[in-house]
mmCIF file of the C-alpha atoms, coordinates in Angstrom:
data_MODEL
# 
_entry.id   MODEL 
# 
loop_
_atom_site.group_PDB 
_atom_site.id 
_atom_site.type_symbol 
_atom_site.label_atom_id 
_atom_site.label_alt_id 
_atom_site.label_comp_id 
_atom_site.label_asym_id 
_atom_site.label_entity_id 
_atom_site.label_seq_id 
_atom_site.pdbx_PDB_ins_code 
_atom_site.Cartn_x 
_atom_site.Cartn_y 
_atom_site.Cartn_z 
_atom_site.occupancy 
_atom_site.B_iso_or_equiv 
_atom_site.pdbx_formal_charge 
_atom_site.auth_seq_id 
_atom_site.auth_comp_id 
_atom_site.auth_asym_id 
_atom_site.auth_atom_id 
_atom_site.pdbx_PDB_model_num 
ATOM 1   C CA . MET A 1 1   ? -16.673 26.384  -91.211 1.00 0.00 ? 1   MET A CA 1 
ATOM 2   C CA . ARG A 1 2   ? -19.797 25.676  -93.203 1.00 0.00 ? 2   ARG A CA 1 
ATOM 3   C CA . LYS A 1 3   ? -18.091 22.758  -94.992 1.00 0.00 ? 3   LYS A CA 1 
ATOM 4   C CA . LEU A 1 4   ? -16.966 21.335  -91.653 1.00 0.00 ? 4   LEU A CA 1 
ATOM 5   C CA . ALA A 1 5   ? -20.526 21.539  -90.319 1.00 0.00 ? 5   ALA A CA 1 
ATOM 6   C CA . MET A 1 6   ? -21.853 19.733  -93.401 1.00 0.00 ? 6   MET A CA 1 
ATOM 7   C CA . PHE A 1 7   ? -19.135 17.093  -93.085 1.00 0.00 ? 7   PHE A CA 1 
ATOM 8   C CA . LEU A 1 8   ? -20.034 16.465  -89.449 1.00 0.00 ? 8   LEU A CA 1 
ATOM 9   C CA . ILE A 1 9   ? -23.734 16.173  -90.308 1.00 0.00 ? 9   ILE A CA 1 
ATOM 10  C CA . VAL A 1 10  ? -23.019 13.670  -93.090 1.00 0.00 ? 10  VAL A CA 1 
ATOM 11  C CA . LEU A 1 11  ? -20.673 11.731  -90.789 1.00 0.00 ? 11  LEU A CA 1 
ATOM 12  C CA . ALA A 1 12  ? -23.319 11.600  -88.087 1.00 0.00 ? 12  ALA A CA 1 
ATOM 13  C CA . LEU A 1 13  ? -25.897 10.300  -90.565 1.00 0.00 ? 13  LEU A CA 1 
ATOM 14  C CA . LEU A 1 14  ? -23.483 7.655   -91.824 1.00 0.00 ? 14  LEU A CA 1 
ATOM 15  C CA . LEU A 1 15  ? -22.825 6.482   -88.263 1.00 0.00 ? 15  LEU A CA 1 
ATOM 16  C CA . VAL A 1 16  ? -26.560 6.233   -87.610 1.00 0.00 ? 16  VAL A CA 1 
ATOM 17  C CA . VAL A 1 17  ? -27.044 4.168   -90.776 1.00 0.00 ? 17  VAL A CA 1 
ATOM 18  C CA . LEU A 1 18  ? -24.053 1.970   -89.908 1.00 0.00 ? 18  LEU A CA 1 
ATOM 19  C CA . ASP A 1 19  ? -25.414 1.494   -86.389 1.00 0.00 ? 19  ASP A CA 1 
ATOM 20  C CA . ARG A 1 20  ? -28.814 0.354   -87.679 1.00 0.00 ? 20  ARG A CA 1 
ATOM 21  C CA . VAL A 1 21  ? -27.302 -1.950  -90.315 1.00 0.00 ? 21  VAL A CA 1 
ATOM 22  C CA . ALA A 1 22  ? -25.028 -3.528  -87.716 1.00 0.00 ? 22  ALA A CA 1 
ATOM 23  C CA . VAL A 1 23  ? -27.811 -4.047  -85.178 1.00 0.00 ? 23  VAL A CA 1 
ATOM 24  C CA . ALA A 1 24  ? -29.978 -5.743  -87.825 1.00 0.00 ? 24  ALA A CA 1 
ATOM 25  C CA . GLY A 1 25  ? -27.178 -8.203  -88.561 1.00 0.00 ? 25  GLY A CA 1 
ATOM 26  C CA . VAL A 1 26  ? -26.573 -9.120  -84.924 1.00 0.00 ? 26  VAL A CA 1 
ATOM 27  C CA . GLU A 1 27  ? -30.314 -9.370  -84.210 1.00 0.00 ? 27  GLU A CA 1 
ATOM 28  C CA . ARG A 1 28  ? -30.582 -11.811 -87.106 1.00 0.00 ? 28  ARG A CA 1 
ATOM 29  C CA . ASP A 1 29  ? -27.697 -13.893 -85.729 1.00 0.00 ? 29  ASP A CA 1 
ATOM 30  C CA . LEU A 1 30  ? -29.195 -13.940 -82.208 1.00 0.00 ? 30  LEU A CA 1 
ATOM 31  C CA . SER A 1 31  ? -32.599 -14.828 -83.654 1.00 0.00 ? 31  SER A CA 1 
ATOM 32  C CA . ASN A 1 32  ? -31.082 -17.910 -85.312 1.00 0.00 ? 32  ASN A CA 1 
ATOM 33  C CA . ARG A 1 33  ? -29.292 -18.868 -82.102 1.00 0.00 ? 33  ARG A CA 1 
ATOM 34  C CA . ILE A 1 34  ? -32.433 -18.496 -79.972 1.00 0.00 ? 34  ILE A CA 1 
ATOM 35  C CA . ALA A 1 35  ? -34.390 -20.562 -82.507 1.00 0.00 ? 35  ALA A CA 1 
ATOM 36  C CA . ALA A 1 36  ? -31.778 -23.326 -82.291 1.00 0.00 ? 36  ALA A CA 1 
ATOM 37  C CA . ALA A 1 37  ? -31.631 -23.207 -78.478 1.00 0.00 ? 37  ALA A CA 1 
ATOM 38  C CA . ALA A 1 38  ? -35.440 -23.368 -78.223 1.00 0.00 ? 38  ALA A CA 1 
ATOM 39  C CA . ASP A 1 39  ? -35.744 -25.976 -80.999 1.00 0.00 ? 39  ASP A CA 1 
ATOM 40  C CA . LEU A 1 40  ? -38.022 -23.767 -83.096 1.00 0.00 ? 40  LEU A CA 1 
ATOM 41  C CA . SER A 1 41  ? -39.014 -24.414 -86.677 1.00 0.00 ? 41  SER A CA 1 
ATOM 42  C CA . GLY A 1 42  ? -39.008 -20.667 -87.435 1.00 0.00 ? 42  GLY A CA 1 
ATOM 43  C CA . THR A 1 43  ? -37.058 -17.686 -86.154 1.00 0.00 ? 43  THR A CA 1 
ATOM 44  C CA . PRO A 1 44  ? -38.334 -15.368 -83.411 1.00 0.00 ? 44  PRO A CA 1 
ATOM 45  C CA . THR A 1 45  ? -38.485 -11.589 -83.470 1.00 0.00 ? 45  THR A CA 1 
ATOM 46  C CA . VAL A 1 46  ? -35.422 -10.240 -81.630 1.00 0.00 ? 46  VAL A CA 1 
ATOM 47  C CA . THR A 1 47  ? -34.765 -6.686  -80.465 1.00 0.00 ? 47  THR A CA 1 
ATOM 48  C CA . ILE A 1 48  ? -31.518 -5.453  -78.932 1.00 0.00 ? 48  ILE A CA 1 
ATOM 49  C CA . GLU A 1 49  ? -32.341 -2.741  -76.432 1.00 0.00 ? 49  GLU A CA 1 
ATOM 50  C CA . GLY A 1 50  ? -30.190 0.344   -75.912 1.00 0.00 ? 50  GLY A CA 1 
ATOM 51  C CA . ILE A 1 51  ? -28.370 2.765   -78.192 1.00 0.00 ? 51  ILE A CA 1 
ATOM 52  C CA . PRO A 1 52  ? -25.898 3.358   -79.647 1.00 0.00 ? 52  PRO A CA 1 
ATOM 53  C CA . PHE A 1 53  ? -25.611 -0.241  -80.713 1.00 0.00 ? 53  PHE A CA 1 
ATOM 54  C CA . LEU A 1 54  ? -22.019 -0.007  -81.976 1.00 0.00 ? 54  LEU A CA 1 
ATOM 55  C CA . THR A 1 55  ? -20.803 0.734   -78.454 1.00 0.00 ? 55  THR A CA 1 
ATOM 56  C CA . GLN A 1 56  ? -22.376 -2.526  -77.269 1.00 0.00 ? 56  GLN A CA 1 
ATOM 57  C CA . ALA A 1 57  ? -21.052 -4.461  -80.269 1.00 0.00 ? 57  ALA A CA 1 
ATOM 58  C CA . LEU A 1 58  ? -17.486 -3.292  -79.732 1.00 0.00 ? 58  LEU A CA 1 
ATOM 59  C CA . SER A 1 59  ? -17.664 -4.190  -76.039 1.00 0.00 ? 59  SER A CA 1 
ATOM 60  C CA . GLY A 1 60  ? -19.155 -7.601  -76.862 1.00 0.00 ? 60  GLY A CA 1 
ATOM 61  C CA . ARG A 1 61  ? -21.814 -7.230  -74.174 1.00 0.00 ? 61  ARG A CA 1 
ATOM 62  C CA . TYR A 1 62  ? -25.512 -6.521  -74.605 1.00 0.00 ? 62  TYR A CA 1 
ATOM 63  C CA . PRO A 1 63  ? -27.416 -5.561  -71.425 1.00 0.00 ? 63  PRO A CA 1 
ATOM 64  C CA . GLU A 1 64  ? -30.832 -6.629  -72.736 1.00 0.00 ? 64  GLU A CA 1 
ATOM 65  C CA . VAL A 1 65  ? -32.042 -8.642  -75.729 1.00 0.00 ? 65  VAL A CA 1 
ATOM 66  C CA . ARG A 1 66  ? -35.805 -9.145  -76.081 1.00 0.00 ? 66  ARG A CA 1 
ATOM 67  C CA . PHE A 1 67  ? -37.456 -11.884 -78.114 1.00 0.00 ? 67  PHE A CA 1 
ATOM 68  C CA . ASP A 1 68  ? -40.952 -13.049 -79.028 1.00 0.00 ? 68  ASP A CA 1 
ATOM 69  C CA . LEU A 1 69  ? -41.521 -16.765 -79.649 1.00 0.00 ? 69  LEU A CA 1 
ATOM 70  C CA . GLY A 1 70  ? -45.277 -16.579 -80.303 1.00 0.00 ? 70  GLY A CA 1 
ATOM 71  C CA . THR A 1 71  ? -47.444 -19.621 -79.521 1.00 0.00 ? 71  THR A CA 1 
ATOM 72  C CA . LEU A 1 72  ? -45.708 -22.965 -78.950 1.00 0.00 ? 72  LEU A CA 1 
ATOM 73  C CA . THR A 1 73  ? -46.524 -26.348 -77.417 1.00 0.00 ? 73  THR A CA 1 
ATOM 74  C CA . TYR A 1 74  ? -44.383 -27.866 -74.645 1.00 0.00 ? 74  TYR A CA 1 
ATOM 75  C CA . GLY A 1 75  ? -45.101 -31.256 -73.119 1.00 0.00 ? 75  GLY A CA 1 
ATOM 76  C CA . GLY A 1 76  ? -48.424 -31.295 -74.953 1.00 0.00 ? 76  GLY A CA 1 
ATOM 77  C CA . VAL A 1 77  ? -49.409 -27.980 -73.355 1.00 0.00 ? 77  VAL A CA 1 
ATOM 78  C CA . PRO A 1 78  ? -49.920 -24.968 -75.676 1.00 0.00 ? 78  PRO A CA 1 
ATOM 79  C CA . VAL A 1 79  ? -48.382 -21.734 -74.437 1.00 0.00 ? 79  VAL A CA 1 
ATOM 80  C CA . LYS A 1 80  ? -49.516 -18.416 -75.909 1.00 0.00 ? 80  LYS A CA 1 
ATOM 81  C CA . ASN A 1 81  ? -47.564 -15.172 -76.116 1.00 0.00 ? 81  ASN A CA 1 
ATOM 82  C CA . LEU A 1 82  ? -44.282 -16.790 -75.118 1.00 0.00 ? 82  LEU A CA 1 
ATOM 83  C CA . ARG A 1 83  ? -41.768 -13.969 -74.917 1.00 0.00 ? 83  ARG A CA 1 
ATOM 84  C CA . GLY A 1 84  ? -38.707 -13.148 -72.928 1.00 0.00 ? 84  GLY A CA 1 
ATOM 85  C CA . ALA A 1 85  ? -35.496 -11.294 -72.403 1.00 0.00 ? 85  ALA A CA 1 
ATOM 86  C CA . ALA A 1 86  ? -31.850 -12.287 -72.183 1.00 0.00 ? 86  ALA A CA 1 
ATOM 87  C CA . TYR A 1 87  ? -29.745 -10.094 -69.898 1.00 0.00 ? 87  TYR A CA 1 
ATOM 88  C CA . ASP A 1 88  ? -26.016 -9.387  -69.988 1.00 0.00 ? 88  ASP A CA 1 
ATOM 89  C CA . VAL A 1 89  ? -25.482 -11.326 -73.186 1.00 0.00 ? 89  VAL A CA 1 
ATOM 90  C CA . THR A 1 90  ? -21.799 -11.939 -73.848 1.00 0.00 ? 90  THR A CA 1 
ATOM 91  C CA . ALA A 1 91  ? -21.299 -11.954 -77.605 1.00 0.00 ? 91  ALA A CA 1 
ATOM 92  C CA . PRO A 1 92  ? -17.840 -10.864 -78.765 1.00 0.00 ? 92  PRO A CA 1 
ATOM 93  C CA . LEU A 1 93  ? -18.147 -9.281  -82.198 1.00 0.00 ? 93  LEU A CA 1 
ATOM 94  C CA . ALA A 1 94  ? -15.536 -11.663 -83.655 1.00 0.00 ? 94  ALA A CA 1 
ATOM 95  C CA . ASP A 1 95  ? -17.571 -14.658 -82.417 1.00 0.00 ? 95  ASP A CA 1 
ATOM 96  C CA . VAL A 1 96  ? -20.724 -13.286 -84.015 1.00 0.00 ? 96  VAL A CA 1 
ATOM 97  C CA . ILE A 1 97  ? -18.971 -12.674 -87.335 1.00 0.00 ? 97  ILE A CA 1 
ATOM 98  C CA . GLN A 1 98  ? -17.351 -16.140 -87.323 1.00 0.00 ? 98  GLN A CA 1 
ATOM 99  C CA . ASN A 1 99  ? -20.517 -17.853 -85.979 1.00 0.00 ? 99  ASN A CA 1 
ATOM 100 C CA . LYS A 1 100 ? -18.705 -19.287 -82.967 1.00 0.00 ? 100 LYS A CA 1 
ATOM 101 C CA . ALA A 1 101 ? -20.741 -21.031 -80.289 1.00 0.00 ? 101 ALA A CA 1 
ATOM 102 C CA . ASP A 1 102 ? -19.597 -19.341 -77.062 1.00 0.00 ? 102 ASP A CA 1 
ATOM 103 C CA . ILE A 1 103 ? -22.364 -16.769 -76.770 1.00 0.00 ? 103 ILE A CA 1 
ATOM 104 C CA . ARG A 1 104 ? -24.437 -16.844 -73.592 1.00 0.00 ? 104 ARG A CA 1 
ATOM 105 C CA . ALA A 1 105 ? -26.816 -14.875 -71.408 1.00 0.00 ? 105 ALA A CA 1 
ATOM 106 C CA . GLU A 1 106 ? -26.068 -14.347 -67.738 1.00 0.00 ? 106 GLU A CA 1 
ATOM 107 C CA . ARG A 1 107 ? -29.816 -14.504 -67.026 1.00 0.00 ? 107 ARG A CA 1 
ATOM 108 C CA . LEU A 1 108 ? -32.832 -15.306 -69.203 1.00 0.00 ? 108 LEU A CA 1 
ATOM 109 C CA . THR A 1 109 ? -36.513 -14.842 -68.378 1.00 0.00 ? 109 THR A CA 1 
ATOM 110 C CA . VAL A 1 110 ? -39.680 -15.873 -70.212 1.00 0.00 ? 110 VAL A CA 1 
ATOM 111 C CA . THR A 1 111 ? -43.392 -15.324 -69.681 1.00 0.00 ? 111 THR A CA 1 
ATOM 112 C CA . GLY A 1 112 ? -46.311 -17.095 -71.323 1.00 0.00 ? 112 GLY A CA 1 
ATOM 113 C CA . THR A 1 113 ? -50.020 -17.710 -70.935 1.00 0.00 ? 113 THR A CA 1 
ATOM 114 C CA . LEU A 1 114 ? -51.933 -20.956 -70.463 1.00 0.00 ? 114 LEU A CA 1 
ATOM 115 C CA . THR A 1 115 ? -55.372 -20.474 -71.995 1.00 0.00 ? 115 THR A CA 1 
ATOM 116 C CA . ARG A 1 116 ? -58.669 -21.125 -70.244 1.00 0.00 ? 116 ARG A CA 1 
ATOM 117 C CA . GLU A 1 117 ? -59.207 -24.062 -72.604 1.00 0.00 ? 117 GLU A CA 1 
ATOM 118 C CA . THR A 1 118 ? -55.969 -25.648 -71.333 1.00 0.00 ? 118 THR A CA 1 
ATOM 119 C CA . ILE A 1 119 ? -56.874 -24.981 -67.696 1.00 0.00 ? 119 ILE A CA 1 
ATOM 120 C CA . ASP A 1 120 ? -60.274 -26.602 -68.231 1.00 0.00 ? 120 ASP A CA 1 
ATOM 121 C CA . LYS A 1 121 ? -58.835 -29.538 -70.200 1.00 0.00 ? 121 LYS A CA 1 
ATOM 122 C CA . TYR A 1 122 ? -56.743 -30.774 -67.265 1.00 0.00 ? 122 TYR A CA 1 
ATOM 123 C CA . ALA A 1 123 ? -59.466 -30.306 -64.650 1.00 0.00 ? 123 ALA A CA 1 
ATOM 124 C CA . PRO A 1 124 ? -60.940 -33.438 -62.993 1.00 0.00 ? 124 PRO A CA 1 
ATOM 125 C CA . ARG A 1 125 ? -63.907 -34.966 -64.780 1.00 0.00 ? 125 ARG A CA 1 
ATOM 126 C CA . GLY A 1 126 ? -67.132 -33.153 -63.962 1.00 0.00 ? 126 GLY A CA 1 
ATOM 127 C CA . VAL A 1 127 ? -65.314 -29.992 -62.811 1.00 0.00 ? 127 VAL A CA 1 
ATOM 128 C CA . LYS A 1 128 ? -65.619 -26.764 -64.765 1.00 0.00 ? 128 LYS A CA 1 
ATOM 129 C CA . ILE A 1 129 ? -63.156 -23.906 -64.329 1.00 0.00 ? 129 ILE A CA 1 
ATOM 130 C CA . SER A 1 130 ? -64.121 -20.277 -64.843 1.00 0.00 ? 130 SER A CA 1 
ATOM 131 C CA . GLY A 1 131 ? -62.673 -16.926 -63.786 1.00 0.00 ? 131 GLY A CA 1 
ATOM 132 C CA . ASN A 1 132 ? -62.727 -13.166 -64.064 1.00 0.00 ? 132 ASN A CA 1 
ATOM 133 C CA . GLY A 1 133 ? -59.039 -12.428 -64.579 1.00 0.00 ? 133 GLY A CA 1 
ATOM 134 C CA . GLN A 1 134 ? -58.337 -12.062 -60.856 1.00 0.00 ? 134 GLN A CA 1 
ATOM 135 C CA . ARG A 1 135 ? -59.327 -15.482 -59.552 1.00 0.00 ? 135 ARG A CA 1 
ATOM 136 C CA . LEU A 1 136 ? -60.312 -18.912 -60.810 1.00 0.00 ? 136 LEU A CA 1 
ATOM 137 C CA . VAL A 1 137 ? -63.427 -20.728 -59.632 1.00 0.00 ? 137 VAL A CA 1 
ATOM 138 C CA . ALA A 1 138 ? -64.172 -24.442 -59.889 1.00 0.00 ? 138 ALA A CA 1 
ATOM 139 C CA . SER A 1 139 ? -67.742 -25.693 -60.053 1.00 0.00 ? 139 SER A CA 1 
ATOM 140 C CA . GLY A 1 140 ? -69.049 -29.220 -60.256 1.00 0.00 ? 140 GLY A CA 1 
ATOM 141 C CA . GLU A 1 141 ? -69.860 -32.137 -58.002 1.00 0.00 ? 141 GLU A CA 1 
ATOM 142 C CA . VAL A 1 142 ? -67.996 -34.196 -55.436 1.00 0.00 ? 142 VAL A CA 1 
ATOM 143 C CA . LYS A 1 143 ? -69.122 -37.428 -53.823 1.00 0.00 ? 143 LYS A CA 1 
ATOM 144 C CA . VAL A 1 144 ? -69.888 -37.236 -50.096 1.00 0.00 ? 144 VAL A CA 1 
ATOM 145 C CA . GLY A 1 145 ? -70.831 -40.689 -48.863 1.00 0.00 ? 145 GLY A CA 1 
ATOM 146 C CA . VAL A 1 146 ? -73.412 -41.927 -51.327 1.00 0.00 ? 146 VAL A CA 1 
ATOM 147 C CA . ASN A 1 147 ? -74.455 -38.440 -52.385 1.00 0.00 ? 147 ASN A CA 1 
ATOM 148 C CA . GLN A 1 148 ? -73.193 -36.150 -55.151 1.00 0.00 ? 148 GLN A CA 1 
ATOM 149 C CA . VAL A 1 149 ? -72.824 -32.634 -53.743 1.00 0.00 ? 149 VAL A CA 1 
ATOM 150 C CA . LYS A 1 150 ? -72.668 -29.635 -56.025 1.00 0.00 ? 150 LYS A CA 1 
ATOM 151 C CA . PHE A 1 151 ? -70.035 -27.044 -55.144 1.00 0.00 ? 151 PHE A CA 1 
ATOM 152 C CA . ASP A 1 152 ? -68.334 -23.809 -56.108 1.00 0.00 ? 152 ASP A CA 1 
ATOM 153 C CA . ALA A 1 153 ? -64.826 -23.152 -54.832 1.00 0.00 ? 153 ALA A CA 1 
ATOM 154 C CA . GLU A 1 154 ? -62.125 -20.614 -55.438 1.00 0.00 ? 154 GLU A CA 1 
ATOM 155 C CA . MET A 1 155 ? -58.933 -22.206 -56.741 1.00 0.00 ? 155 MET A CA 1 
ATOM 156 C CA . ARG A 1 156 ? -55.472 -21.497 -55.382 1.00 0.00 ? 156 ARG A CA 1 
ATOM 157 C CA . VAL A 1 157 ? -52.746 -21.514 -58.029 1.00 0.00 ? 157 VAL A CA 1 
ATOM 158 C CA . ASP A 1 158 ? -49.161 -22.455 -57.137 1.00 0.00 ? 158 ASP A CA 1 
ATOM 159 C CA . VAL A 1 159 ? -45.922 -23.464 -58.803 1.00 0.00 ? 159 VAL A CA 1 
ATOM 160 C CA . ALA A 1 160 ? -45.354 -27.153 -58.076 1.00 0.00 ? 160 ALA A CA 1 
ATOM 161 C CA . ASP A 1 161 ? -42.885 -29.836 -59.118 1.00 0.00 ? 161 ASP A CA 1 
ATOM 162 C CA . GLY A 1 162 ? -43.888 -30.902 -62.589 1.00 0.00 ? 162 GLY A CA 1 
ATOM 163 C CA . GLY A 1 163 ? -45.935 -27.834 -63.519 1.00 0.00 ? 163 GLY A CA 1 
ATOM 164 C CA . ILE A 1 164 ? -48.615 -25.486 -62.244 1.00 0.00 ? 164 ILE A CA 1 
ATOM 165 C CA . ARG A 1 165 ? -50.963 -26.823 -59.576 1.00 0.00 ? 165 ARG A CA 1 
ATOM 166 C CA . LEU A 1 166 ? -54.552 -25.751 -58.961 1.00 0.00 ? 166 LEU A CA 1 
ATOM 167 C CA . GLN A 1 167 ? -56.059 -26.606 -55.582 1.00 0.00 ? 167 GLN A CA 1 
ATOM 168 C CA . ALA A 1 168 ? -59.568 -25.892 -54.287 1.00 0.00 ? 168 ALA A CA 1 
ATOM 169 C CA . GLU A 1 169 ? -59.801 -23.796 -51.171 1.00 0.00 ? 169 GLU A CA 1 
ATOM 170 C CA . LYS A 1 170 ? -62.428 -24.589 -48.520 1.00 0.00 ? 170 LYS A CA 1 
ATOM 171 C CA . ILE A 1 171 ? -65.636 -25.739 -50.212 1.00 0.00 ? 171 ILE A CA 1 
ATOM 172 C CA . GLU A 1 172 ? -68.787 -24.574 -48.498 1.00 0.00 ? 172 GLU A CA 1 
ATOM 173 C CA . GLY A 1 173 ? -70.957 -27.459 -47.341 1.00 0.00 ? 173 GLY A CA 1 
ATOM 174 C CA . VAL A 1 174 ? -68.272 -30.059 -48.024 1.00 0.00 ? 174 VAL A CA 1 
ATOM 175 C CA . PRO A 1 175 ? -65.784 -31.502 -45.482 1.00 0.00 ? 175 PRO A CA 1 
ATOM 176 C CA . ASP A 1 176 ? -62.331 -29.881 -45.742 1.00 0.00 ? 176 ASP A CA 1 
ATOM 177 C CA . ALA A 1 177 ? -60.750 -33.292 -46.332 1.00 0.00 ? 177 ALA A CA 1 
ATOM 178 C CA . LEU A 1 178 ? -62.583 -33.579 -49.656 1.00 0.00 ? 178 LEU A CA 1 
ATOM 179 C CA . ALA A 1 179 ? -61.238 -30.303 -51.030 1.00 0.00 ? 179 ALA A CA 1 
ATOM 180 C CA . LYS A 1 180 ? -57.973 -32.088 -51.849 1.00 0.00 ? 180 LYS A CA 1 
ATOM 181 C CA . PHE A 1 181 ? -59.820 -34.132 -54.451 1.00 0.00 ? 181 PHE A CA 1 
ATOM 182 C CA . VAL A 1 182 ? -60.536 -30.967 -56.406 1.00 0.00 ? 182 VAL A CA 1 
ATOM 183 C CA . SER A 1 183 ? -56.928 -30.378 -57.399 1.00 0.00 ? 183 SER A CA 1 
ATOM 184 C CA . TYR A 1 184 ? -54.788 -31.064 -60.438 1.00 0.00 ? 184 TYR A CA 1 
ATOM 185 C CA . THR A 1 185 ? -51.507 -30.170 -62.126 1.00 0.00 ? 185 THR A CA 1 
ATOM 186 C CA . ILE A 1 186 ? -50.911 -28.803 -65.612 1.00 0.00 ? 186 ILE A CA 1 
ATOM 187 C CA . PRO A 1 187 ? -47.684 -30.686 -66.436 1.00 0.00 ? 187 PRO A CA 1 
ATOM 188 C CA . PHE A 1 188 ? -45.004 -28.892 -68.372 1.00 0.00 ? 188 PHE A CA 1 
ATOM 189 C CA . GLN A 1 189 ? -42.293 -27.972 -65.880 1.00 0.00 ? 189 GLN A CA 1 
ATOM 190 C CA . GLY A 1 190 ? -38.877 -28.960 -67.213 1.00 0.00 ? 190 GLY A CA 1 
ATOM 191 C CA . LYS A 1 191 ? -40.099 -28.961 -70.819 1.00 0.00 ? 191 LYS A CA 1 
ATOM 192 C CA . LEU A 1 192 ? -39.856 -25.224 -71.465 1.00 0.00 ? 192 LEU A CA 1 
ATOM 193 C CA . PRO A 1 193 ? -37.096 -23.778 -73.685 1.00 0.00 ? 193 PRO A CA 1 
ATOM 194 C CA . PHE A 1 194 ? -33.664 -22.845 -72.311 1.00 0.00 ? 194 PHE A CA 1 
ATOM 195 C CA . ASP A 1 195 ? -34.292 -25.130 -69.283 1.00 0.00 ? 195 ASP A CA 1 
ATOM 196 C CA . VAL A 1 196 ? -36.051 -22.284 -67.497 1.00 0.00 ? 196 VAL A CA 1 
ATOM 197 C CA . LYS A 1 197 ? -37.812 -23.022 -64.210 1.00 0.00 ? 197 LYS A CA 1 
ATOM 198 C CA . VAL A 1 198 ? -41.236 -21.600 -63.454 1.00 0.00 ? 198 VAL A CA 1 
ATOM 199 C CA . THR A 1 199 ? -40.945 -19.043 -60.653 1.00 0.00 ? 199 THR A CA 1 
ATOM 200 C CA . GLY A 1 200 ? -44.425 -17.526 -60.509 1.00 0.00 ? 200 GLY A CA 1 
ATOM 201 C CA . VAL A 1 201 ? -47.968 -17.720 -61.843 1.00 0.00 ? 201 VAL A CA 1 
ATOM 202 C CA . LYS A 1 202 ? -50.998 -15.434 -61.727 1.00 0.00 ? 202 LYS A CA 1 
ATOM 203 C CA . SER A 1 203 ? -54.532 -15.361 -63.054 1.00 0.00 ? 203 SER A CA 1 
ATOM 204 C CA . VAL A 1 204 ? -55.100 -12.979 -65.980 1.00 0.00 ? 204 VAL A CA 1 
ATOM 205 C CA . ALA A 1 205 ? -57.976 -12.302 -68.353 1.00 0.00 ? 205 ALA A CA 1 
ATOM 206 C CA . GLY A 1 206 ? -56.692 -14.849 -70.887 1.00 0.00 ? 206 GLY A CA 1 
ATOM 207 C CA . GLY A 1 207 ? -55.950 -17.645 -68.411 1.00 0.00 ? 207 GLY A CA 1 
ATOM 208 C CA . LEU A 1 208 ? -52.834 -18.181 -66.297 1.00 0.00 ? 208 LEU A CA 1 
ATOM 209 C CA . GLU A 1 209 ? -49.676 -16.183 -66.941 1.00 0.00 ? 209 GLU A CA 1 
ATOM 210 C CA . PHE A 1 210 ? -46.461 -17.755 -65.709 1.00 0.00 ? 210 PHE A CA 1 
ATOM 211 C CA . SER A 1 211 ? -42.936 -16.424 -65.403 1.00 0.00 ? 211 SER A CA 1 
ATOM 212 C CA . ALA A 1 212 ? -39.783 -18.516 -65.557 1.00 0.00 ? 212 ALA A CA 1 
ATOM 213 C CA . GLU A 1 213 ? -36.044 -17.978 -65.628 1.00 0.00 ? 213 GLU A CA 1 
ATOM 214 C CA . ALA A 1 214 ? -32.637 -19.580 -65.954 1.00 0.00 ? 214 ALA A CA 1 
ATOM 215 C CA . SER A 1 215 ? -29.031 -18.515 -65.425 1.00 0.00 ? 215 SER A CA 1 
ATOM 216 C CA . ASP A 1 216 ? -25.921 -18.838 -67.593 1.00 0.00 ? 216 ASP A CA 1 
ATOM 217 C CA . VAL A 1 217 ? -27.814 -19.819 -70.743 1.00 0.00 ? 217 VAL A CA 1 
ATOM 218 C CA . PRO A 1 218 ? -25.806 -20.707 -73.876 1.00 0.00 ? 218 PRO A CA 1 
ATOM 219 C CA . LEU A 1 219 ? -27.113 -19.424 -77.220 1.00 0.00 ? 219 LEU A CA 1 
ATOM 220 C CA . ARG A 1 220 ? -25.547 -21.788 -79.690 1.00 0.00 ? 220 ARG A CA 1 
ATOM 221 C CA . GLY A 1 221 ? -26.060 -21.423 -83.419 1.00 0.00 ? 221 GLY A CA 1 
# 
């Protein structure tokens, strides 16, 4: 009985080791595939969520794979902390071993941050953008007739065709029609990896954090 107990303990330990070795190999393969799909010069950090891993490997389906791409530039716009998750990844074990191409994610999401320097860079000339992590404020001058009028206005942030759009709300002391001149777009929509589309944006301490997603995304090596 004692020998059987020891055998079972050793077997359990071997399975744990095998599980961890196997997950490291598949994470490495998926890291290479994500790097190729995102046209990266290096490889991202990849983590397969859920245990035991071998059960997922044998089924050829991984519910959640997380990855961290770091800081990258898309369409001339630097994006910090670009990270994401691929859901319901279909990756038959034989395909992984043979490096076949038909591995894909049913859904893929990414988030990233546009820094305050980037937000300010694209602002109209003479307009300065500041914020407190909850809202953005534009300050500067607009021309009313022959006069330059100083203003402060809270900025509304929206997802727009071609990128993220910032638009001044009502500016005190300035006709509403002139508020439209205090608006601009940070252009990078359609240039993000995996062909994701921006679905949301919010103001955070570091700038603007956006979220984006795509469906049926191939991860080709």
